[in-house]
Each structure stands twice: as structure tokens, then as C-alpha cells.
mmCIF file of C-alpha atoms and ligand atoms in Angstrom:
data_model
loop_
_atom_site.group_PDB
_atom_site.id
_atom_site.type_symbol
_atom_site.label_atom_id
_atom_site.label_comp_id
_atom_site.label_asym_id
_atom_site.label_seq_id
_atom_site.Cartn_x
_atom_site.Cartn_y
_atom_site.Cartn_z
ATOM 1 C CA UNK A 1 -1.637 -123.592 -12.114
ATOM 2 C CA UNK A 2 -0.267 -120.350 -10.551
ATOM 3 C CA UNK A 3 -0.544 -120.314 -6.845
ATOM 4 C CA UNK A 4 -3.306 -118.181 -6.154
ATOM 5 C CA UNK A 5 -4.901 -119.877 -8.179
ATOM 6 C CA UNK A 6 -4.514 -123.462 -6.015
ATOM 7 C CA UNK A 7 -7.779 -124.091 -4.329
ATOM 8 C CA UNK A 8 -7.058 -124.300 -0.467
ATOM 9 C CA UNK A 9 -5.475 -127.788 0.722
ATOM 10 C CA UNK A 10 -8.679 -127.884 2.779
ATOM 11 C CA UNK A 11 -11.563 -127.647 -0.125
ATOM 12 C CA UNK A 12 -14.369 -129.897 0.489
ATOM 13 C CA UNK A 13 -13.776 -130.221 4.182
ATOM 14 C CA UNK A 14 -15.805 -128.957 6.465
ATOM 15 C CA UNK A 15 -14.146 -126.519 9.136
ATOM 16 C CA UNK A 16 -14.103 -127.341 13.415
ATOM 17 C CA UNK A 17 -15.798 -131.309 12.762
ATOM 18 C CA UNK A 18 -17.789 -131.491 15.986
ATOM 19 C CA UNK A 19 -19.878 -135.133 16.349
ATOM 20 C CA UNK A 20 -23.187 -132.979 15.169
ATOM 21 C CA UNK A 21 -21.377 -131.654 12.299
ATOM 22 C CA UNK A 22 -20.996 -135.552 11.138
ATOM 23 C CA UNK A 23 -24.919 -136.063 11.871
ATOM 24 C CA UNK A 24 -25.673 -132.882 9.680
ATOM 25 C CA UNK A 25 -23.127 -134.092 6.937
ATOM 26 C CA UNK A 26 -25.138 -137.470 6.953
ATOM 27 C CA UNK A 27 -28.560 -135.628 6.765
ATOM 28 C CA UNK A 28 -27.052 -133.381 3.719
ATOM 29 C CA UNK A 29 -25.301 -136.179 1.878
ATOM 30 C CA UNK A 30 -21.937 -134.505 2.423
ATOM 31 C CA UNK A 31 -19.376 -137.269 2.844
ATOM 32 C CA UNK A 32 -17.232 -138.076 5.554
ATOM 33 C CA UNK A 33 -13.616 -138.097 5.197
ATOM 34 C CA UNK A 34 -11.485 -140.029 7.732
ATOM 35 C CA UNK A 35 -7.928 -141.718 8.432
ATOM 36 C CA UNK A 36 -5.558 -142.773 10.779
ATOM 37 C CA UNK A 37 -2.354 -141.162 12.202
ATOM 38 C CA UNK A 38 -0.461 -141.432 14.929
ATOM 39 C CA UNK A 39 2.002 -138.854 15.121
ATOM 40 C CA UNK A 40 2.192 -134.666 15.079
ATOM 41 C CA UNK A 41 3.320 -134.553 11.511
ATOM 42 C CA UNK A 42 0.625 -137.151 10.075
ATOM 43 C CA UNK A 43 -1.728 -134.854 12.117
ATOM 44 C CA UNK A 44 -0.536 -131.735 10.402
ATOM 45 C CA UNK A 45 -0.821 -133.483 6.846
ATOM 46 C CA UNK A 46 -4.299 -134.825 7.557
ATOM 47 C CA UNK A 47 -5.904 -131.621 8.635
ATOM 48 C CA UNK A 48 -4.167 -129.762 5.619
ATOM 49 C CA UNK A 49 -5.257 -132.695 3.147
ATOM 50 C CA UNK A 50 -9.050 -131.846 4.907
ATOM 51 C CA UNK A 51 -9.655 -134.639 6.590
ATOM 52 C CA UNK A 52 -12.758 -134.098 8.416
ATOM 53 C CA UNK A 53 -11.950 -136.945 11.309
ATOM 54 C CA UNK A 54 -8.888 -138.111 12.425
ATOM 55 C CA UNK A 55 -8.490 -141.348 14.162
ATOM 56 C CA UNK A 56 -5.579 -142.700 16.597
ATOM 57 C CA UNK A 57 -6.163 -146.280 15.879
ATOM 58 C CA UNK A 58 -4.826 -149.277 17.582
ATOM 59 C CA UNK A 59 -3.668 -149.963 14.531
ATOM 60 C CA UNK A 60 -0.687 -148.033 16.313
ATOM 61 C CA UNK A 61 0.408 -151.462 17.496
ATOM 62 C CA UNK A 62 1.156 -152.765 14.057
ATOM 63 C CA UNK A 63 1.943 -149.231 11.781
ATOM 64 C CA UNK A 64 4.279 -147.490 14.834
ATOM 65 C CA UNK A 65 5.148 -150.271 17.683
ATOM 66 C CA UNK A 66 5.995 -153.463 15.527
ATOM 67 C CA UNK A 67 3.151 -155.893 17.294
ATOM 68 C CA UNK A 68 1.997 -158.421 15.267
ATOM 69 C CA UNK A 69 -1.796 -157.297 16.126
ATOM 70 C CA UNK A 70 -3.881 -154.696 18.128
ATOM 71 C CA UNK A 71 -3.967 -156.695 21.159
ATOM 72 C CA UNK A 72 -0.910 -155.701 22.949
ATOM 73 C CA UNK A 73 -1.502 -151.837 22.737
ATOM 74 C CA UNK A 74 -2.222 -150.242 26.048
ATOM 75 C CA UNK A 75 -4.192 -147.222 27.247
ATOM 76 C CA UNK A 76 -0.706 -145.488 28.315
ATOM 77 C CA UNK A 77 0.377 -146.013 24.648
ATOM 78 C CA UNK A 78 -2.660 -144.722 23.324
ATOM 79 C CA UNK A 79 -3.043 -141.802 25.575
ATOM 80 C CA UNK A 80 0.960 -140.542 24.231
ATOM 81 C CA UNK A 81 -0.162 -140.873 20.092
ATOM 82 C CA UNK A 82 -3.236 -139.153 20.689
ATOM 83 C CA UNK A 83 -1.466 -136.243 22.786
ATOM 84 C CA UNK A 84 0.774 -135.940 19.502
ATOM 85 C CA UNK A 85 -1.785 -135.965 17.394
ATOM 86 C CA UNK A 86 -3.845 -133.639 19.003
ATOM 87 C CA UNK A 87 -0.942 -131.303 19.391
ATOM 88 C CA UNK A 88 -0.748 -131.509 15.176
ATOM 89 C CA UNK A 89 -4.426 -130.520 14.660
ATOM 90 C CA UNK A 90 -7.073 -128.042 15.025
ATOM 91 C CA UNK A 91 -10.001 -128.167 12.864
ATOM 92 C CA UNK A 92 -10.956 -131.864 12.443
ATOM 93 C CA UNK A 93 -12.634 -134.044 15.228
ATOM 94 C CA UNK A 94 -10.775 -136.300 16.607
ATOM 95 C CA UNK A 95 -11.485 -139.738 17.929
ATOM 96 C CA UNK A 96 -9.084 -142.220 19.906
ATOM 97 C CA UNK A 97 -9.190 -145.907 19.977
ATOM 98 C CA UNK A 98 -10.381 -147.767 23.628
ATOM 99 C CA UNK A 99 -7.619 -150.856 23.301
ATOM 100 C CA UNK A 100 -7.986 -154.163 23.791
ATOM 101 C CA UNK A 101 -9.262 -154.773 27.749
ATOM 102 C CA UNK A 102 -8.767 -151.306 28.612
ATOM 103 C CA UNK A 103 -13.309 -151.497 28.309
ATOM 104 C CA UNK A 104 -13.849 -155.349 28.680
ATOM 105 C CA UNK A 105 -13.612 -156.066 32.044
ATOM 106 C CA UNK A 106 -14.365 -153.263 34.457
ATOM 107 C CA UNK A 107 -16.881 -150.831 34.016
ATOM 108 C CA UNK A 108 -15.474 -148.326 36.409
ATOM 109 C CA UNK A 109 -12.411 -149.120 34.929
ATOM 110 C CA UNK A 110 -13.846 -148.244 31.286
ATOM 111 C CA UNK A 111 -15.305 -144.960 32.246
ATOM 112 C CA UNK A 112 -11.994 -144.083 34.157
ATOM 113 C CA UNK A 113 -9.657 -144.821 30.572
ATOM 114 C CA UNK A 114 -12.274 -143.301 27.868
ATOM 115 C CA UNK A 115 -12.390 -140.201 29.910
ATOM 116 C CA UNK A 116 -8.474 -139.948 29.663
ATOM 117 C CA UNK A 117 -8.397 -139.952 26.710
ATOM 118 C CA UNK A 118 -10.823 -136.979 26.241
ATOM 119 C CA UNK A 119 -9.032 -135.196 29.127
ATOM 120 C CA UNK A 120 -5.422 -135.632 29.108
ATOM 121 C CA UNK A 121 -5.433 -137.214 25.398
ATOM 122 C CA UNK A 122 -7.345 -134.304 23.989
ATOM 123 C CA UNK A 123 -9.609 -136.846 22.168
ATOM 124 C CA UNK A 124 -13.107 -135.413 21.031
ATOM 125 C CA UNK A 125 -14.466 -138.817 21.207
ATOM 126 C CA UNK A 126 -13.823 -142.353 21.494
ATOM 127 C CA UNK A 127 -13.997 -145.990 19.830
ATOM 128 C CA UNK A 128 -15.108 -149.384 20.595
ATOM 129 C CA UNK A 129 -15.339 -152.448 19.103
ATOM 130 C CA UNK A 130 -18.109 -155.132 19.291
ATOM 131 C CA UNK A 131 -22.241 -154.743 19.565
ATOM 132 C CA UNK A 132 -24.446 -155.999 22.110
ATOM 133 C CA UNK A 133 -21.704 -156.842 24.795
ATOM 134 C CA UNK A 134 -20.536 -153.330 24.839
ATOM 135 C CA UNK A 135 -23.937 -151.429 24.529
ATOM 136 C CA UNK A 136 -24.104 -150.888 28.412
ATOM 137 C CA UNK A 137 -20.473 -149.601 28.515
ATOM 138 C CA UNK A 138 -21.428 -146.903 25.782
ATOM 139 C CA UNK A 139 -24.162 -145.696 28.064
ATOM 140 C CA UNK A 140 -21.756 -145.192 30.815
ATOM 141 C CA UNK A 141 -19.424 -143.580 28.718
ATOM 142 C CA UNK A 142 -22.124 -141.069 27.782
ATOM 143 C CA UNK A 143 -22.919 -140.098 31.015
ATOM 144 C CA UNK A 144 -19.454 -138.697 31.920
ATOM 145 C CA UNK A 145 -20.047 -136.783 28.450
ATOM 146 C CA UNK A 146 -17.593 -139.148 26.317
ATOM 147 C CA UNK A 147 -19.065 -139.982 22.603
ATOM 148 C CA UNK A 148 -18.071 -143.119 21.174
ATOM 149 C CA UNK A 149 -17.954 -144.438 17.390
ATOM 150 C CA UNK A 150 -19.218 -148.061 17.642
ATOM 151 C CA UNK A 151 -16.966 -150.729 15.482
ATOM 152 C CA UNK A 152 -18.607 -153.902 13.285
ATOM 153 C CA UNK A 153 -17.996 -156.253 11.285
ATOM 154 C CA UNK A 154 -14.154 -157.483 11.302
ATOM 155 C CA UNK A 155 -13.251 -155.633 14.676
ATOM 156 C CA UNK A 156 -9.564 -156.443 15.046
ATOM 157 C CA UNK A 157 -9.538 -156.913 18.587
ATOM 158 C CA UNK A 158 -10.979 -159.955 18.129
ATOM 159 C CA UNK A 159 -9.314 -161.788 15.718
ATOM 160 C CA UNK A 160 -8.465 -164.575 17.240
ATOM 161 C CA UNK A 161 -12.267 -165.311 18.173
ATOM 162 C CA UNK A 162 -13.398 -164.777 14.157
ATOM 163 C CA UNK A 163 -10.426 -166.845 13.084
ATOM 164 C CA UNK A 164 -8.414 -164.222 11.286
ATOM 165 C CA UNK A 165 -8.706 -161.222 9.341
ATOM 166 C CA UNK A 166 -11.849 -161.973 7.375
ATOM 167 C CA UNK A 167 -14.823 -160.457 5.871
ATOM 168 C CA UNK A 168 -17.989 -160.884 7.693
ATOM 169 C CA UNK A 169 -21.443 -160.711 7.234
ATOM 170 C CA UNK A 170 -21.718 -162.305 4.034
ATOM 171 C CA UNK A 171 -24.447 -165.545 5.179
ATOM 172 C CA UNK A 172 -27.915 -164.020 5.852
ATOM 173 C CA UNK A 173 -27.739 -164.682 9.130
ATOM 174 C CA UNK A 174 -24.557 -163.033 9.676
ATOM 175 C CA UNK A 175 -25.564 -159.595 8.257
ATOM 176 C CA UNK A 176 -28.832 -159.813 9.803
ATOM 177 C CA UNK A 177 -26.740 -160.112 13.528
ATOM 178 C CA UNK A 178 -24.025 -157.214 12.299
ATOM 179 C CA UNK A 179 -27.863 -154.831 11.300
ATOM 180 C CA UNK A 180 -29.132 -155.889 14.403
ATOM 181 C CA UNK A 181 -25.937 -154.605 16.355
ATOM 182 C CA UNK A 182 -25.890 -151.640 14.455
ATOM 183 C CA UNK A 183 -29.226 -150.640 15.690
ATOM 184 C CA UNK A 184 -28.351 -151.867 19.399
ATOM 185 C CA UNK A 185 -25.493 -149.698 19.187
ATOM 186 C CA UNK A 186 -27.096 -146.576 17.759
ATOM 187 C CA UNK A 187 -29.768 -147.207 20.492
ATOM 188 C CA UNK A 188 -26.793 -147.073 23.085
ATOM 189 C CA UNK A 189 -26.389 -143.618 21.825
ATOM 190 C CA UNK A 190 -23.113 -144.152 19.488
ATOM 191 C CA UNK A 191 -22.604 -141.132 17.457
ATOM 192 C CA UNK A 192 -21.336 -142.702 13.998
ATOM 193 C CA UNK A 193 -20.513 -146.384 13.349
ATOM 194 C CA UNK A 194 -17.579 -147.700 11.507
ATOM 195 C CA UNK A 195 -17.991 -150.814 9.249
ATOM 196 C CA UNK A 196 -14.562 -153.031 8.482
ATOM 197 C CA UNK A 197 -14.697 -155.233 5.632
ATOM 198 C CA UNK A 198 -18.322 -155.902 4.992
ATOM 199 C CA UNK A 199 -20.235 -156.875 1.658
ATOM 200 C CA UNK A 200 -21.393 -153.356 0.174
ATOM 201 C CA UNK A 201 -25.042 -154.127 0.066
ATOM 202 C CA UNK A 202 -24.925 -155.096 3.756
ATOM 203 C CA UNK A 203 -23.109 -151.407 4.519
ATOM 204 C CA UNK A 204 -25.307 -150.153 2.032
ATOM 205 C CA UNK A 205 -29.086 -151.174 4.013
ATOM 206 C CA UNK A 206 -27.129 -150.213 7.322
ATOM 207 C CA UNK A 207 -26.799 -146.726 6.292
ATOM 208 C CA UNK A 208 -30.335 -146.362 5.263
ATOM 209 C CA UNK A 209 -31.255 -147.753 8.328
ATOM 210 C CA UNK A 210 -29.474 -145.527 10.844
ATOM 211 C CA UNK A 211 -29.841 -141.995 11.418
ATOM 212 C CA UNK A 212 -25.949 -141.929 12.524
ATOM 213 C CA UNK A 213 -23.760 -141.895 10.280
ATOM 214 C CA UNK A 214 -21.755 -144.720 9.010
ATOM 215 C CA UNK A 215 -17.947 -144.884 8.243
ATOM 216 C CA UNK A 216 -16.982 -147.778 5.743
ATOM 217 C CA UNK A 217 -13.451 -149.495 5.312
ATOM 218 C CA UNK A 218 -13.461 -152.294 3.217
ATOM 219 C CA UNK A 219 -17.648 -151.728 3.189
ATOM 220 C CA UNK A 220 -18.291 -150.047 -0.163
ATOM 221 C CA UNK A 221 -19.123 -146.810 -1.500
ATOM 222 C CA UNK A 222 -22.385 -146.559 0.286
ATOM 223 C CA UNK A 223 -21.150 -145.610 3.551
ATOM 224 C CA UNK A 224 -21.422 -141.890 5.049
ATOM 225 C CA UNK A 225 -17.542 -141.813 4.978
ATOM 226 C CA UNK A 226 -14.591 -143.886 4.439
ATOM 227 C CA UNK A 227 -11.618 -143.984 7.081
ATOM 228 C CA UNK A 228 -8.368 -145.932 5.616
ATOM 229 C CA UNK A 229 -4.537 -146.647 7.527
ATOM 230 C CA UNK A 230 -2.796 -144.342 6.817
ATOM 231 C CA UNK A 231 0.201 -146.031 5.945
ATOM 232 C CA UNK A 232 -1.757 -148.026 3.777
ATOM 233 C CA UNK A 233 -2.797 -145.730 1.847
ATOM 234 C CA UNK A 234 0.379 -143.641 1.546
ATOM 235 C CA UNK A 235 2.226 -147.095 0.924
ATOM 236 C CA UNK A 236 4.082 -147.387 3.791
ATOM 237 C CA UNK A 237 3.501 -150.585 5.186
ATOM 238 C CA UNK A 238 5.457 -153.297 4.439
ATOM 239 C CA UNK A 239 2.367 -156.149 3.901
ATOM 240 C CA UNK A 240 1.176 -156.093 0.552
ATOM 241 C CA UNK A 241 -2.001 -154.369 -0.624
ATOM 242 C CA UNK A 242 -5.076 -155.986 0.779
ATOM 243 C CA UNK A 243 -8.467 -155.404 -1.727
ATOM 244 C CA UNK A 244 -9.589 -152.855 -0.161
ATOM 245 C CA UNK A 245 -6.708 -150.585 0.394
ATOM 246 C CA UNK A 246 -6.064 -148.052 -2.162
ATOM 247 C CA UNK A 247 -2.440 -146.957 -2.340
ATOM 248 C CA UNK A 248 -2.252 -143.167 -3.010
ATOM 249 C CA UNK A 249 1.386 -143.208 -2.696
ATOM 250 C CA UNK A 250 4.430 -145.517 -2.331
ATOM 251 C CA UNK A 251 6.521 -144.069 0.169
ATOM 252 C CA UNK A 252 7.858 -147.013 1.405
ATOM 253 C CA UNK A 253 9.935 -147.363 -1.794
ATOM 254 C CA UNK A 254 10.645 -143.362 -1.873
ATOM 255 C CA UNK A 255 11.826 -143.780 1.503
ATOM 256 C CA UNK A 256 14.071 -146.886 0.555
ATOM 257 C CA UNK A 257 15.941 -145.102 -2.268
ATOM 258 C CA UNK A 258 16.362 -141.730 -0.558
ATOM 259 C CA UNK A 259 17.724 -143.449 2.790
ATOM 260 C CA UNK A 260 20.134 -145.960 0.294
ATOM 261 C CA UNK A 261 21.199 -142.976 -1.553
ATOM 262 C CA UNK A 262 22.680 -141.566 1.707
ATOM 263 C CA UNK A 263 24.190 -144.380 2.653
ATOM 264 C CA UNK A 264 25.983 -144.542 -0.399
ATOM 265 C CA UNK A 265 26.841 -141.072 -0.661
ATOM 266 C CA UNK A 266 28.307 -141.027 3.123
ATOM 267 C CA UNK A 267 30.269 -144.092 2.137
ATOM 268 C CA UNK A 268 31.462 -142.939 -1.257
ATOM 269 C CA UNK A 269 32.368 -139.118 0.514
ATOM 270 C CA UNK A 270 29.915 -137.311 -2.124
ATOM 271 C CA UNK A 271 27.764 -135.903 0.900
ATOM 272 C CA UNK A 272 28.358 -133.765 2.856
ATOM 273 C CA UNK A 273 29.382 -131.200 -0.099
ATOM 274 C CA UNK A 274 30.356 -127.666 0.345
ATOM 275 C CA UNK A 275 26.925 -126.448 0.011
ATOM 276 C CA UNK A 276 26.538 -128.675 3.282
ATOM 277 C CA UNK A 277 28.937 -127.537 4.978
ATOM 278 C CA UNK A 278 30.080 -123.933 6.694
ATOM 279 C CA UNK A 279 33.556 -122.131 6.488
ATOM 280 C CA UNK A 280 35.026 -120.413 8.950
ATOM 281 C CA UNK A 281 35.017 -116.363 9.354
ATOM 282 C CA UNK A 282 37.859 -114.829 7.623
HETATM 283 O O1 LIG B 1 -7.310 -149.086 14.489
HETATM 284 C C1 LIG B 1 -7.712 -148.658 13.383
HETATM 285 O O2 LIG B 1 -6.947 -148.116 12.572
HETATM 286 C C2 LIG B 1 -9.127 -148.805 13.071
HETATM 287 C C3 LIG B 1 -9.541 -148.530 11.654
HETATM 288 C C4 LIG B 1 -9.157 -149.683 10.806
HETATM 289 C C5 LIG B 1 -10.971 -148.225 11.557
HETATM 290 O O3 LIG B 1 -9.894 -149.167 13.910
#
């Protein structure tokens, strides 16, 4: 296709994502797209893909920092990707993670860290995991004007309490607790809800249920909007694909071959040649 003839990298997304633009894309039936980064560049890429949200994730820990889970990131870490990332962007909204016991244990504390990351992170909004044990929190958050996504289902942070990464909500009364939270939470005022890794029919009666909208990974098609890792989906993390995940890209194993190249091009003297290299002035 000639160029002019390219449709913008941004068709289909909707331009300056503010939290009511995701309400009016719910009530429209426009879907929602959303994914991780972490960095400036990933930023940059995102917003020119379209992505209508970007999320700094604690999934920082694992992708960027080399922890084994979320638990060890800290509000100092998250406050530096989501400066980047903000720097990288301009159009989308964009939402930071709250990490693990930077909102458990202190309320004054909680209020203090989620409105850092609006102020000095540059975040729009921000995100919490868990349902009725962190309704009250949300309410204080609101009141110092921060908006939170809520987080159920398999919520990360507390892995060790579910026993691993699992699905949840599949017994009756399992789903009927994770619908019951959702409600609790959009009655704390949430403005969307993300849903990790539940059975698509459960996702699927959520959404109809709540006017906010609802952000599925590993939940289905009948969510609002789907959010994915980003280096998942671009294949560059190193675990292998988990259902859910789909891998638009493998750039682990691009990067692999381009990085082995060099080294075997330093070693073997074929780079740097003379179209790498300058002369001197005559
Ligand atoms: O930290 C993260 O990347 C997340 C997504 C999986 C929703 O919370």
C-alpha cells in the first residue's frame, strides 16, 4: 500500500482517554484497548499502536527488575517507570499500579503514595488489587481526587494466599464472591475493573452487571477491554506462553540472533566495516 494511503497508526483509538471517555466507550460498545509498559520507548510504541490505556504494572518486578513476583516492587520503583512512561505518551490515559503494602496497612499512608503517583508520577489514575478489604481505601483515594481501577480474580499480589497463579471463580460460590466484589467495588466508586484469569461467562454477567467498564485478561471476549504484558505479547519474556497470552511477536528470539550476530561479527572482525567507520579529512 503506498503511504498515504496507510491508515494512521492510531485508527480505532480514541484520542486524549480521560476515565469518562472509558465510561462512554462502555455505554457505546466501543472497546477498550490496554497494555503494559514500563519504559519511554514502550510508551511511544503503545500510544502510536493506539492504545487507549496504558498501564505501569507491577508486573515491572518480573518483565524489568528480575523478581520472581510482584511483591518486592516498591512505590519508589513504581513512581521512576511511570515518570518514563509518562514522559513517552500523550494521548492515552494512563494508570499506575499501588504495589504490594504501599495501600495495606496505613490509610494515611495509602492516600499519601496513590497521590504520588498522580503528582510526581504523572499517573491519570491508579490500581488496586482485592474487593471488600480495600473498598474504604478507594473512598479515600477519591477524595484527594485519585481514580482507581479495582483488580479481581487472580490479583498477583496475593499469590501466596490463593496458592499460586490460578484461575478463580470457577465453583459457584467463588464467582458469586468475585460478582459480589465487583459491585462492592464499583459502589466504592472504582472507575473500570480489571478481571485476571476468570471463566468467560463469569466476566461475561460481570460486565452486564456494572455500569463501569470492565477490562479482561485471561477473562474472555466479553469484557469492555482487554489489557495484556507487554512482553508477553511481543514475546519477550522468557516463560513460555501461558493460555491466555497471545504472542504478536517473538522478539525474544529476534533479539537473540541480532545480539549473536554481533558478537560474532566483532569476534570474526566483519563489523565495524567502512561504511561504519569515518576517515579522516584530506
Ligand atoms: O501488573 C500488571 O501488569 C497487571 C496486569 C496483569 C493487569 O496488573
Amino acid at each position: 500500500m503506498a503511504d498515504k494511503m496507510k491508515p494512521p497508526a492510531y485508527a480505532g483509538a480514541v484520542k486524549n482517554v480521560t476515565v469518562s471517555t472509558l465510561l462512554d466507550m462502555k455505554r457505546k460498545g466501543v472497546k477498550i484497548a490496554m497494555l503494559t509498559a514500563y519504559d519511554f520507548p514502550t510508551a511511544r510504541l503503545a500510544e502510536e499502536a493506539g492504545v487507549d490505556v496504558i498501564l505501569v504494572g507491577d508486573s515491572v518486578g518480573m518483565t524489568k527488575l528480575g523478581y520472581e513476583s510482584t511483591l518486592p516492587v516498591t512505590i519508589d520503583e513504581m513512581l521512576h517507570h511511570t515518570k518514563a512512561v509518562k514522559r513517552g505518551m500523550s494521548r492515552a490515559l494512563l494508570v499506575a499500579d499501588m504495589p504490594y503494602l504501599s495501600y495495606e496497612i496505613d490509610l494515611k499512608e495509602a492516600v499519601r503514595n496513590a497521590g504520588r503517583l498522580l503528582k510526581e508520577g504523572g499517573a491519570h489514575a491508579v490500581k488496586v488489587e482485592g474487593g471488600m478489604e480495600v473498598a474504604a481505601t478507594i473512598k479515600e483515594f477519591l477524595k484527594i481526587n485519585v481514580p482507581v481501577f479495582g483488580h479481581l480474580g487472580l490479583t498477583p499480589q496475593a499469590v501466596n494466599r490463593l496458592g499460586g497463579y490460578k484461575v478463580q471463580g470457577r465453583s459457584p460460590e467463588a464467582a458469586e464472591k468475585i460478582l459480589t466484589e465487583a459491585r462492592i467495588l464499583e459502589g466504592a466508586g472504582v472507575c473500570a475493573v480489571v478481571l485476571e484469569c476468570v471463566p468467560a461467562d463469569l466476566a461475561k454477567e460481570i460486565t452486564k452487571r456494572l455500569q463501569v467498564p470492565t477490562i479482561g485478561i485471561g477473562a474472555g471476549p466479553h469484557c469492555d477491554g482487554q489489557v495484556l504484558v507487554s512482553d508477553d505479547m511481543l514475546g519477550l519474556s522468557e516463560a513460555g506462553p501461558t493460555k491466555f497470552v497471545k504472542r504478536y511477536a517473538d522478539l525474544r528470539a529476534q533479539s537473540l540472533k541480532a545480539i549473536g550476530d554481533y558478537c560474532r561479527e566483532v569476534r570474526d572482525g566483519s563489523f565495524p566495516g567502512p561504511e561504519h567507520s569515518f576517515t579522516s579529512q584530506k
